[in-house]
Coordinates of C-alpha atoms in Angstrom, one line a residue:
Chain G
X1 CA -14.3 14.4 18.0
X2 CA -10.9 15.0 19.0
X3 CA -8.3 12.9 17.3
X4 CA -4.8 12.2 18.9
X5 CA -2.0 10.9 17.0
X6 CA 1.3 9.7 18.1
X7 CA 4.8 10.0 16.1
X8 CA 7.9 8.9 16.8
X9 CA 11.5 10.6 16.0
X10 CA 13.7 7.7 14.3
X11 CA 16.5 7.7 12.2
X12 CA 15.8 8.9 8.4
X13 CA 14.7 5.7 6.7
X14 CA 17.2 6.5 3.7
X15 CA 20.1 6.2 6.5
X16 CA 22.1 3.2 6.9
X17 CA 22.8 2.3 10.4
X18 CA 26.2 1.4 11.9
X19 CA 26.8 -0.7 14.8
X20 CA 29.0 0.7 17.4
X21 CA 32.3 -0.6 17.5
X22 CA 31.8 -1.7 21.3
X23 CA 28.4 -3.5 20.2
X24 CA 26.3 -1.6 23.0
X25 CA 24.0 0.0 20.3
X26 CA 23.9 1.5 16.9
X27 CA 25.6 4.8 16.3
X28 CA 23.0 7.8 16.3
X29 CA 25.8 10.5 16.4
X30 CA 25.3 12.9 13.6
X31 CA 22.6 10.8 11.5
X32 CA 19.6 12.3 10.2
X33 CA 16.7 12.1 12.3
X34 CA 13.0 12.1 11.0
X35 CA 9.4 11.0 11.6
X36 CA 8.4 7.5 11.2
X37 CA 7.0 6.8 7.9
X38 CA 4.0 4.9 9.6
X39 CA 3.4 8.1 11.8
X40 CA 3.7 10.4 8.6
X41 CA 0.6 8.1 7.6
X42 CA -1.1 8.2 10.8
X43 CA -0.9 12.2 11.0
X44 CA -2.3 12.3 7.4
X45 CA -5.1 10.2 8.1
X46 CA -6.2 12.3 11.6
X47 CA -5.7 15.6 9.4
X48 CA -8.0 14.1 6.5
X49 CA -10.7 13.3 9.2
X50 CA -10.3 17.0 10.0
X51 CA -10.4 18.3 6.6
X52 CA -13.8 15.9 6.1
X53 CA -15.6 17.3 9.3
X54 CA -15.3 14.4 11.1
X55 CA -12.8 15.2 13.7
X56 CA -12.8 18.8 15.5
X57 CA -9.3 18.7 17.1
X58 CA -6.3 16.8 16.2
X59 CA -3.5 16.4 18.9
X60 CA 0.0 15.0 18.4
X61 CA 2.0 13.2 20.9
X62 CA 5.6 12.2 21.1
X63 CA 7.9 10.6 23.5
X64 CA 11.6 10.8 23.5
X65 CA 14.1 13.6 24.0
X66 CA 13.5 17.0 23.7
X67 CA 14.6 17.1 19.9
X68 CA 11.6 14.9 19.3
X69 CA 10.0 18.7 19.5
X70 CA 11.0 18.8 15.6
X71 CA 8.8 15.7 14.7
X72 CA 6.0 17.1 16.4
X73 CA 6.5 20.6 14.7
X74 CA 6.4 18.7 11.7
X75 CA 3.0 17.0 12.1
X76 CA 1.6 20.5 13.3
X77 CA 2.8 21.9 9.7
X78 CA 0.9 19.0 8.3
X79 CA -2.4 20.3 10.1
X80 CA -2.5 19.1 13.7
X81 CA -3.5 21.4 15.8
X82 CA -1.4 21.1 19.4
X83 CA 1.2 19.1 20.2
X84 CA 2.5 17.1 23.7
X85 CA 5.9 16.0 24.5
X86 CA 6.6 13.6 27.1
X87 CA 10.1 14.3 27.7
X88 CA 12.6 11.5 28.8
X89 CA 16.1 10.6 27.6
X90 CA 15.8 7.2 29.1
X91 CA 15.0 4.2 26.5
X92 CA 11.5 3.6 26.2
X93 CA 10.2 0.4 25.4
X94 CA 6.7 -0.3 23.6
X95 CA 5.0 -1.0 27.0
X96 CA 6.4 2.2 28.9
X97 CA 5.2 4.2 25.8
X98 CA 2.0 2.5 25.9
X99 CA 1.5 3.2 29.8
X100 CA 2.7 6.8 29.4
X101 CA 0.3 7.3 26.1
X102 CA -2.5 5.8 28.4
X103 CA -2.0 8.5 31.1
X104 CA -2.1 11.2 28.1
X105 CA -5.4 9.7 26.7
X106 CA -6.7 9.6 30.3
X107 CA -6.2 13.3 30.3
X108 CA -7.4 14.0 26.8
X109 CA -10.2 11.9 26.4
X110 CA -10.0 11.4 22.4
X111 CA -12.5 9.8 20.5
X112 CA -10.0 8.0 18.2
X113 CA -6.1 7.2 18.6
X114 CA -3.9 6.8 15.4
X115 CA -0.5 4.9 15.8
X116 CA 2.0 3.8 13.3
X117 CA 1.9 0.2 12.9
X118 CA 5.7 -0.1 13.8
X119 CA 8.8 2.1 14.4
X120 CA 11.6 1.5 11.5
X121 CA 14.1 1.5 14.3
X122 CA 13.2 -1.0 17.2
X123 CA 10.7 -3.0 14.5
X124 CA 8.5 -4.0 17.4
X125 CA 5.1 -3.6 16.1
X126 CA 3.6 -3.4 19.7
X127 CA 2.9 0.0 21.1
X128 CA -0.7 0.6 19.7
X129 CA -2.0 -3.0 20.5
X130 CA -0.5 -2.4 24.2
X131 CA -2.2 0.8 24.5
X132 CA -5.4 -0.4 23.3
X133 CA -5.1 -3.2 26.0
X134 CA -4.6 -0.7 28.9
X135 CA -7.3 1.8 27.8
X136 CA -9.7 -1.2 27.2
X137 CA -9.9 0.2 23.5
X138 CA -11.0 -1.8 20.5
X139 CA -8.3 -1.8 18.1
X140 CA -7.8 -1.7 14.2
X141 CA -4.4 -2.5 13.3
X142 CA -2.8 -2.6 10.3
X143 CA -5.5 -0.1 8.5
X144 CA -5.8 0.5 5.3
X145 CA -9.1 2.2 5.3
X146 CA -10.9 3.7 8.1
X147 CA -14.5 4.8 8.2
X148 CA -16.5 6.4 11.1
X149 CA -20.2 6.1 11.2
X150 CA -21.6 7.8 14.4
X151 CA -20.1 5.9 17.3
X152 CA -18.6 3.2 15.2
X153 CA -15.5 3.0 13.4
X154 CA -15.3 0.7 10.3
X155 CA -11.7 -0.6 9.7
X156 CA -10.2 -2.4 6.9
X157 CA -7.1 -4.2 7.8
X158 CA -4.4 -5.6 5.9
X159 CA -4.1 -9.5 6.6
X160 CA -2.7 -12.5 5.5
X161 CA -4.3 -13.3 2.1
X162 CA -6.1 -9.9 1.8
X163 CA -8.3 -7.6 3.9
X164 CA -10.8 -8.0 7.0
X165 CA -13.0 -5.3 7.7
X166 CA -13.9 -4.8 11.6
X167 CA -16.4 -2.8 13.2
X168 CA -15.2 -1.2 16.5
X169 CA -16.8 0.8 19.3
X170 CA -15.4 4.1 19.7
X171 CA -13.4 5.4 21.3
X172 CA -11.0 3.4 19.1
X173 CA -7.3 2.8 18.2
X174 CA -6.2 2.4 14.8
X175 CA -2.5 1.7 13.7
X176 CA -1.8 2.5 10.2
X177 CA -0.3 0.4 7.3
X178 CA 1.4 1.6 4.0
X179 CA -1.8 1.4 1.8
X180 CA -3.7 3.8 4.3
X181 CA -2.9 6.7 2.3
X182 CA -0.1 9.2 0.6
X183 CA 1.2 11.4 3.5
X184 CA 1.3 15.4 2.2
X185 CA 4.3 17.3 2.3
X186 CA 4.5 20.5 4.7
X187 CA 4.0 23.6 2.9
X188 CA 6.8 26.6 3.6
X189 CA 3.7 29.1 5.1
X190 CA 2.3 26.0 6.9
X191 CA 6.1 25.6 8.8
X192 CA 5.9 28.8 9.9
X193 CA 2.4 28.8 11.2
X194 CA 3.4 25.5 13.1
X195 CA 5.8 27.6 15.0
X196 CA 2.9 29.4 16.6
X197 CA 0.9 26.3 17.6
X198 CA 0.9 25.3 21.4
X199 CA 3.3 22.9 22.4
X200 CA 2.7 21.5 25.9
X201 CA 5.9 19.3 27.5
X202 CA 5.4 16.6 30.6
X203 CA 7.1 14.0 31.9
X204 CA 6.8 10.5 33.1
X205 CA 7.0 11.5 36.5
X206 CA 4.6 14.0 36.0
X207 CA 2.3 11.6 34.5
X208 CA 3.0 9.0 37.6
X209 CA 4.3 6.4 35.7
X210 CA 7.5 4.4 36.9
X211 CA 9.7 2.9 34.3
X212 CA 10.7 -0.7 34.9
X213 CA 12.8 -2.2 32.2
X214 CA 11.1 -5.4 30.9
X215 CA 14.2 -6.0 28.4
X216 CA 17.6 -5.8 28.5
X217 CA 19.9 -5.6 25.5
X218 CA 22.9 -7.4 25.8
X219 CA 24.6 -6.5 22.6
X220 CA 24.1 -5.4 19.1
X221 CA 25.9 -7.0 16.3
X222 CA 26.1 -6.1 12.5
X223 CA 24.5 -8.9 10.7
X224 CA 26.6 -11.5 8.5
X225 CA 27.5 -10.0 5.7
X226 CA 26.1 -12.1 2.6
X227 CA 28.9 -13.4 -0.1
X228 CA 28.4 -12.3 -3.5
X229 CA 27.4 -15.3 -5.8
X230 CA 28.4 -16.1 -9.2
X231 CA 27.2 -14.4 -12.7
X232 CA 25.6 -17.0 -14.9
X233 CA 25.7 -16.4 -19.0
X234 CA 22.5 -17.5 -20.0
X235 CA 18.8 -17.9 -18.7
X236 CA 19.3 -21.7 -19.5
X237 CA 22.4 -21.8 -17.0
X238 CA 20.3 -19.7 -14.4
X239 CA 17.3 -22.2 -14.7
X240 CA 19.9 -25.0 -14.6
X241 CA 21.3 -23.9 -11.0
X242 CA 18.1 -23.3 -9.9
X243 CA 16.8 -26.6 -10.5
X244 CA 20.0 -28.8 -9.6
X245 CA 22.3 -26.7 -7.8
X246 CA 20.3 -24.3 -5.5
X247 CA 17.4 -26.9 -5.8
X248 CA 14.6 -24.1 -5.2
X249 CA 12.2 -24.5 -8.4
Chain V
X1 CA 9.2 -24.0 32.7
X2 CA 6.7 -24.4 29.9
X3 CA 5.8 -22.7 27.0
X4 CA 2.1 -22.1 25.6
X5 CA 2.1 -21.6 21.8
X6 CA -0.9 -19.6 20.4
X7 CA -2.0 -21.7 17.2
X8 CA -2.9 -20.0 14.2
X9 CA -5.9 -21.7 12.5
X10 CA -9.1 -21.2 10.2
X11 CA -11.1 -23.3 12.5
X12 CA -11.0 -26.5 10.4
X13 CA -6.9 -26.7 9.8
X14 CA -3.7 -25.6 11.2
X15 CA -1.6 -23.5 9.7
X16 CA 1.9 -24.5 8.8
X17 CA 3.4 -20.8 10.4
X18 CA 2.3 -22.1 14.0
X19 CA 5.0 -25.2 13.3
X20 CA 7.8 -22.6 13.2
X21 CA 7.0 -21.6 16.9
X22 CA 7.0 -25.4 18.1
X23 CA 10.8 -25.4 16.9
X24 CA 11.6 -22.2 18.5
X25 CA 9.6 -23.3 22.1
X26 CA 12.0 -27.1 21.6
X27 CA 15.2 -24.8 21.4
X28 CA 13.9 -22.9 24.9
X29 CA 13.1 -26.4 26.6
X30 CA 10.5 -27.4 28.7
X31 CA 6.9 -28.5 28.2
X32 CA 4.9 -27.4 24.7
X33 CA 1.4 -26.8 25.2
X34 CA -0.8 -25.0 22.2
X35 CA -4.0 -22.9 22.8
X36 CA -6.2 -23.3 19.9
X37 CA -9.1 -20.3 20.3
X38 CA -11.9 -20.5 17.9
X39 CA -15.4 -21.5 16.8
X40 CA -16.1 -25.1 15.8
X41 CA -12.4 -25.7 15.9
X42 CA -11.9 -29.4 16.9
X43 CA -10.5 -30.3 13.9
X44 CA -7.7 -27.7 14.0
X45 CA -7.0 -28.6 17.7
X46 CA -6.8 -32.2 16.5
X47 CA -4.2 -31.4 13.9
X48 CA -2.5 -29.6 16.6
X49 CA -2.3 -32.4 18.9
X50 CA -0.3 -34.8 16.2
X51 CA 2.5 -32.1 15.7
X52 CA 5.7 -33.5 17.3
X53 CA 6.8 -32.2 20.5
X54 CA 3.5 -30.9 21.6
X55 CA 2.4 -32.1 25.2
X56 CA -0.9 -30.6 25.5
X57 CA -3.7 -29.0 23.1
X58 CA -6.2 -26.5 25.0
X59 CA -9.0 -25.8 22.9
X60 CA -11.4 -22.8 23.9
X61 CA -14.2 -23.6 21.3
X62 CA -16.7 -20.5 21.7
X63 CA -18.5 -18.6 19.0
X64 CA -16.7 -15.3 20.7
X65 CA -13.2 -16.5 19.1
X66 CA -15.0 -17.3 15.8
X67 CA -12.6 -14.6 13.8
X68 CA -10.2 -14.5 16.3
X69 CA -10.4 -10.7 17.3
X70 CA -8.0 -9.4 19.6
X71 CA -9.9 -7.8 22.0
X72 CA -11.3 -11.6 22.9
X73 CA -8.5 -13.6 22.2
X74 CA -6.1 -11.6 24.2
X75 CA -8.2 -11.9 27.5
X76 CA -8.3 -15.7 26.8
X77 CA -4.3 -15.7 26.4
X78 CA -3.5 -13.5 29.3
X79 CA -5.7 -15.8 31.2
X80 CA -4.4 -19.0 30.3
X81 CA -0.9 -18.0 30.0
X82 CA -0.5 -16.4 33.1
X83 CA 0.6 -20.1 34.2
X84 CA 3.3 -20.2 31.7
X85 CA 7.0 -19.4 31.6
X86 CA 6.9 -18.3 27.9
X87 CA 4.0 -17.4 25.5
X88 CA 5.0 -18.2 21.7
X89 CA 3.7 -17.6 18.4
X90 CA 5.0 -17.4 14.7
X91 CA 5.2 -13.8 13.8
X92 CA 2.3 -13.0 11.4
X93 CA -0.3 -10.3 10.9
X94 CA -2.7 -12.3 13.4
X95 CA -0.4 -12.9 16.1
X96 CA 1.3 -9.7 15.7
X97 CA -2.3 -8.4 16.4
X98 CA -3.0 -10.1 19.4
X99 CA -0.1 -10.9 21.3
X100 CA 1.2 -7.3 22.4
X101 CA -2.5 -7.0 23.8
X102 CA -2.3 -10.1 25.9
X103 CA 1.4 -9.0 27.1
X104 CA -0.1 -5.5 28.2
X105 CA -2.9 -7.1 29.9
X106 CA -0.2 -9.4 31.4
X107 CA 2.1 -6.3 32.5
X108 CA 5.0 -7.8 30.7
X109 CA 7.1 -6.8 27.6
X110 CA 7.1 -8.4 24.4
X111 CA 10.1 -9.6 22.0
X112 CA 9.2 -9.6 18.5
X113 CA 10.3 -11.5 15.8
X114 CA 13.3 -13.3 17.3
X115 CA 15.8 -15.1 14.9
X116 CA 17.7 -17.2 17.5
X117 CA 17.2 -18.7 21.0
X118 CA 20.3 -18.2 22.9
X119 CA 18.8 -19.5 26.5
X120 CA 15.4 -19.8 27.7
X121 CA 15.5 -15.7 28.7
X122 CA 17.7 -14.5 25.7
X123 CA 17.1 -14.0 22.3
X124 CA 18.3 -12.6 18.9
X125 CA 16.3 -10.2 17.0
X126 CA 16.7 -7.9 14.1
X127 CA 16.5 -4.0 14.7
X128 CA 16.4 -1.2 12.0
X129 CA 15.1 -3.2 9.3
X130 CA 17.7 -6.0 9.8
X131 CA 20.6 -3.8 9.7
X132 CA 21.6 -4.7 13.1
X133 CA 20.9 -7.9 15.5
X134 CA 20.3 -7.2 19.1
X135 CA 20.9 -9.8 21.4
X136 CA 18.1 -9.2 24.1
X137 CA 17.4 -10.8 27.6
X138 CA 14.1 -10.9 28.6
X139 CA 13.4 -9.7 32.4
X140 CA 9.6 -10.9 33.2
X141 CA 8.5 -13.7 34.8
X142 CA 6.4 -14.4 31.5
X143 CA 8.2 -14.1 28.3
X144 CA 6.1 -13.0 25.3
X145 CA 7.7 -14.0 22.1
X146 CA 7.0 -13.9 18.5
X147 CA 9.2 -16.0 16.2
X148 CA 10.2 -15.1 12.6
X149 CA 9.4 -18.2 10.2
X150 CA 11.8 -18.1 8.1
X151 CA 14.7 -18.5 11.0
X152 CA 13.2 -21.7 12.6
X153 CA 12.5 -24.7 10.4
X154 CA 9.0 -26.1 11.0
X155 CA 8.3 -28.8 13.8
X156 CA 6.9 -32.2 12.3
X157 CA 3.3 -31.7 11.7
X158 CA 2.8 -35.6 12.3
X159 CA 4.3 -38.0 15.1
X160 CA 2.9 -36.1 18.2
X161 CA -0.2 -37.4 20.3
X162 CA -0.9 -34.7 22.6
X163 CA -4.1 -35.0 25.0
X164 CA -6.9 -32.4 24.2
X165 CA -8.2 -30.5 26.3
X166 CA -11.2 -28.3 26.7
X167 CA -10.9 -24.4 28.2
X168 CA -14.0 -22.9 29.3
X169 CA -13.2 -19.2 29.4
X170 CA -15.4 -17.3 27.1
X171 CA -14.2 -13.6 27.1
X172 CA -16.2 -11.3 25.1
X173 CA -15.2 -7.8 25.3
X174 CA -18.1 -6.3 23.4
X175 CA -15.6 -3.9 21.7
X176 CA -15.7 -5.3 17.9
X177 CA -17.4 -7.3 15.5
X178 CA -16.1 -8.9 12.5
X179 CA -18.0 -7.2 9.3
X180 CA -16.3 -9.1 6.1
X181 CA -13.3 -10.7 5.0
X182 CA -11.9 -9.9 0.9
X183 CA -9.8 -12.5 0.3
X184 CA -7.1 -11.4 -2.5
X185 CA -8.2 -12.3 -6.2
X186 CA -5.5 -13.5 -6.9
X187 CA -4.5 -17.3 -6.6
X188 CA -0.9 -16.3 -5.7
X189 CA 0.5 -16.8 -1.8
X190 CA 0.9 -13.7 0.3
X191 CA 4.0 -11.8 0.0
X192 CA 5.3 -12.4 3.3
X193 CA 4.6 -16.0 3.4
X194 CA 5.6 -17.0 -0.4
X195 CA 8.2 -19.8 -0.6
X196 CA 9.3 -17.9 -4.0
X197 CA 9.0 -13.9 -5.1
X198 CA 9.6 -12.4 -8.4
X199 CA 9.7 -8.7 -7.6
X200 CA 10.2 -6.1 -10.1
X201 CA 11.7 -2.4 -10.0
X202 CA 12.1 0.8 -11.8
X203 CA 13.6 -1.2 -14.9
X204 CA 10.0 -2.5 -15.8
X205 CA 9.3 0.7 -17.3
X206 CA 5.6 0.5 -16.4
X207 CA 3.0 -1.3 -15.0
X208 CA 1.8 -3.4 -17.8
X209 CA 5.3 -5.0 -18.1
X210 CA 4.6 -6.5 -14.7
X211 CA 2.4 -8.9 -16.6
X212 CA 5.8 -10.5 -17.8
X213 CA 6.6 -11.2 -13.9
X214 CA 2.9 -12.5 -13.2
X215 CA 3.4 -15.1 -16.0
X216 CA 6.6 -16.4 -14.4
X217 CA 5.2 -16.2 -10.7
X218 CA 2.4 -18.4 -12.1
X219 CA 4.6 -21.0 -13.1
X220 CA 6.7 -21.5 -10.0
X221 CA 3.9 -20.7 -7.4
X222 CA 5.4 -17.4 -6.3
X223 CA 4.2 -13.9 -5.4
X224 CA 5.0 -10.9 -7.0
X225 CA 6.7 -7.8 -5.3
X226 CA 8.1 -4.8 -6.0
X227 CA 10.9 -2.1 -5.3
X228 CA 10.1 1.2 -3.6
X229 CA 11.0 2.8 -7.0
X230 CA 8.7 0.7 -8.7
X231 CA 5.8 1.6 -6.3
X232 CA 6.7 5.5 -6.2
X233 CA 6.7 5.6 -10.2
X234 CA 3.1 4.5 -10.0
X235 CA 3.5 1.0 -11.8
X236 CA 2.2 -0.9 -8.9
X237 CA 0.1 -0.5 -5.4
X238 CA 2.2 -0.1 -2.2
X239 CA 1.2 -3.2 -0.5
X240 CA 3.5 -4.9 -3.1
X241 CA 6.5 -3.1 -1.8
X242 CA 9.2 -5.1 -0.3
X243 CA 11.8 -3.0 1.9
X244 CA 12.5 -1.3 5.0
X245 CA 8.8 0.6 4.8
X246 CA 7.4 -2.1 3.2
X247 CA 7.4 -6.2 3.6
X248 CA 10.3 -7.7 5.0
X249 CA 10.3 -11.0 3.3
X250 CA 12.8 -14.1 3.4
X251 CA 11.4 -16.7 0.9
X252 CA 13.7 -19.9 -0.6
X253 CA 14.0 -17.9 -3.9
X254 CA 13.7 -14.1 -4.5
X255 CA 14.2 -12.9 -8.3
X256 CA 15.0 -9.4 -8.5
X257 CA 14.1 -8.2 -11.8
X258 CA 15.5 -4.3 -13.0
X259 CA 15.9 -3.6 -9.3
X260 CA 19.2 -1.7 -8.6
X261 CA 19.5 -2.9 -5.1
X262 CA 19.0 0.2 -2.9
X263 CA 19.6 -0.5 0.6
X264 CA 16.1 0.1 1.7
X265 CA 15.1 -3.0 -0.6
X266 CA 18.0 -5.1 0.5
X267 CA 16.6 -4.4 3.7
X268 CA 13.3 -6.2 2.8
X269 CA 14.7 -9.1 1.2
X270 CA 18.7 -10.0 2.0
X271 CA 17.7 -12.9 4.1
X272 CA 16.2 -14.6 1.6
X273 CA 17.8 -18.4 1.2
X274 CA 19.1 -18.0 -2.7
X275 CA 18.6 -14.2 -4.4
X276 CA 18.6 -14.0 -8.1
X277 CA 19.1 -10.9 -10.1
X278 CA 18.3 -9.8 -13.7
X279 CA 19.7 -6.5 -14.5
X280 CA 21.3 -5.0 -17.6
X281 CA 23.7 -2.8 -15.6
X282 CA 26.3 -5.3 -14.2
X283 CA 27.4 -2.6 -11.6
X284 CA 24.2 -2.9 -9.5
X285 CA 24.6 -3.1 -6.0
X286 CA 22.0 -6.1 -6.6
X287 CA 24.5 -8.4 -7.7
X288 CA 26.7 -8.1 -4.3
X289 CA 23.9 -9.8 -2.8
X290 CA 22.8 -12.2 -5.4
X291 CA 23.7 -16.0 -5.5
X292 CA 23.1 -16.0 -9.1
X293 CA 23.3 -12.7 -11.4
X294 CA 22.3 -12.6 -14.8
X295 CA 23.5 -9.4 -16.8
X296 CA 20.9 -8.8 -19.4
X297 CA 17.9 -6.9 -20.4
X298 CA 14.8 -7.9 -18.5
X299 CA 12.5 -7.9 -21.7
X300 CA 14.3 -10.7 -23.4
X301 CA 15.2 -12.4 -20.4
X302 CA 12.0 -12.8 -18.5
X303 CA 10.1 -14.2 -21.7
X304 CA 13.0 -16.4 -22.2
X305 CA 13.1 -17.6 -18.5
X306 CA 8.8 -17.9 -18.8
X307 CA 9.3 -20.1 -21.7
X308 CA 11.8 -22.5 -20.3
X309 CA 10.1 -23.2 -17.2

């Protein structure tokens, strides 16, 4: 079974973003970029499926600028077999990404698709679900465990108040939650080997997808700064303030 | 212009989460209808009909919707929602699962987790884990939106008298089946919906010491969270992590114990109404956002707090 896994190039999660002074966007010049943390978990899961003999090939796909090749190389160093970059310098919304990925899936015919549950830049949590809709696949979102049993996938999902297990017909789509696994680090020899692994490049035009905007960002602002409060001298004073001043307990 | 709200329920009762979306829909304007999809869900529908501001409740009562599987419910939402200008739901794991699927079936975008309604097509939403707020205009004819519950007061659960109407559509995609539910053992609320959260960081020293927080949390009816440092140190499992790569929370009260306040952690909790910090380092960045700070050794302060609640 072929597994297709998606990765997104995003700002490193350790970086504190700054809003541009003209309020058009956040400033990404000279900012450290990295693979979205939920995508790392997706790659790890795909590689583990390969190591356990369930998956025969792991194909990693990224959409975005030329520089997103770096994140594909990272995934290759972690154990993916080959990469596909859908190159576009436009702002891609979730539905655009889902439509482009649907075309790649049509060509690749994977048995399982793994995406992160959300990207830490746009925080949308949409692409996987939209992709499942467009390809007609079953979806196992926010997965904390994935088991492949023949032509079914058993996916345990993190829901409000606990866990839910669903059985999905294959091919299926899974989006990763934090608990699914602990991603490995790429070793230096594997980083070197990854440079020789194949990477194909395509474009939205080649895939026959026209990008039509569904939303327009009018402006981006810095959130209101929180004002520091007061220091209390004792636990008694703290309890008193919470009861009588803040009225939260 | 009319809004369709996707109700959250367990077939017998309407979940309070739904009420936040009703308030956001009132700010959009126009009629508000509620869709209740479930199995033997008449009781939940009747509760929805009592919510103030609701004009009509549509009930799709069918075994195929029993476990709210996204594959089936998204088709229903896409069919029923096609006649509306807005489809809205409060942002929860359940609606995050189903709504984008419905949006894609309608070939429209979705605006997730709005904090603000500026007009019928323009909304404010957080990006980069709340470190920036984008003002976004929806260009599609049908606007699919999820609402951050902490940004909108709940609508009154009583006072309405909406008509209840049955929807016959039964969509069984035949792609998925429900296997089992494993309800968390704890009586404590889920992190993302808790009104009070008590969180521990690296300062807790080890996993056993989290029992001190459990005891305080039980008295407050609170959930227990943790910083990434506490998770990475192996003190607690990562589903307890609050922060940029963990859970984003905004409870009424957030008590940060032994947490320095790194930006990744603040990103996950700085929208809490009241923040309390207990830390022995009076220079810790957490004190810059805390409403009430107590500079003290947590191993003395927490048991004392516990005894005084």
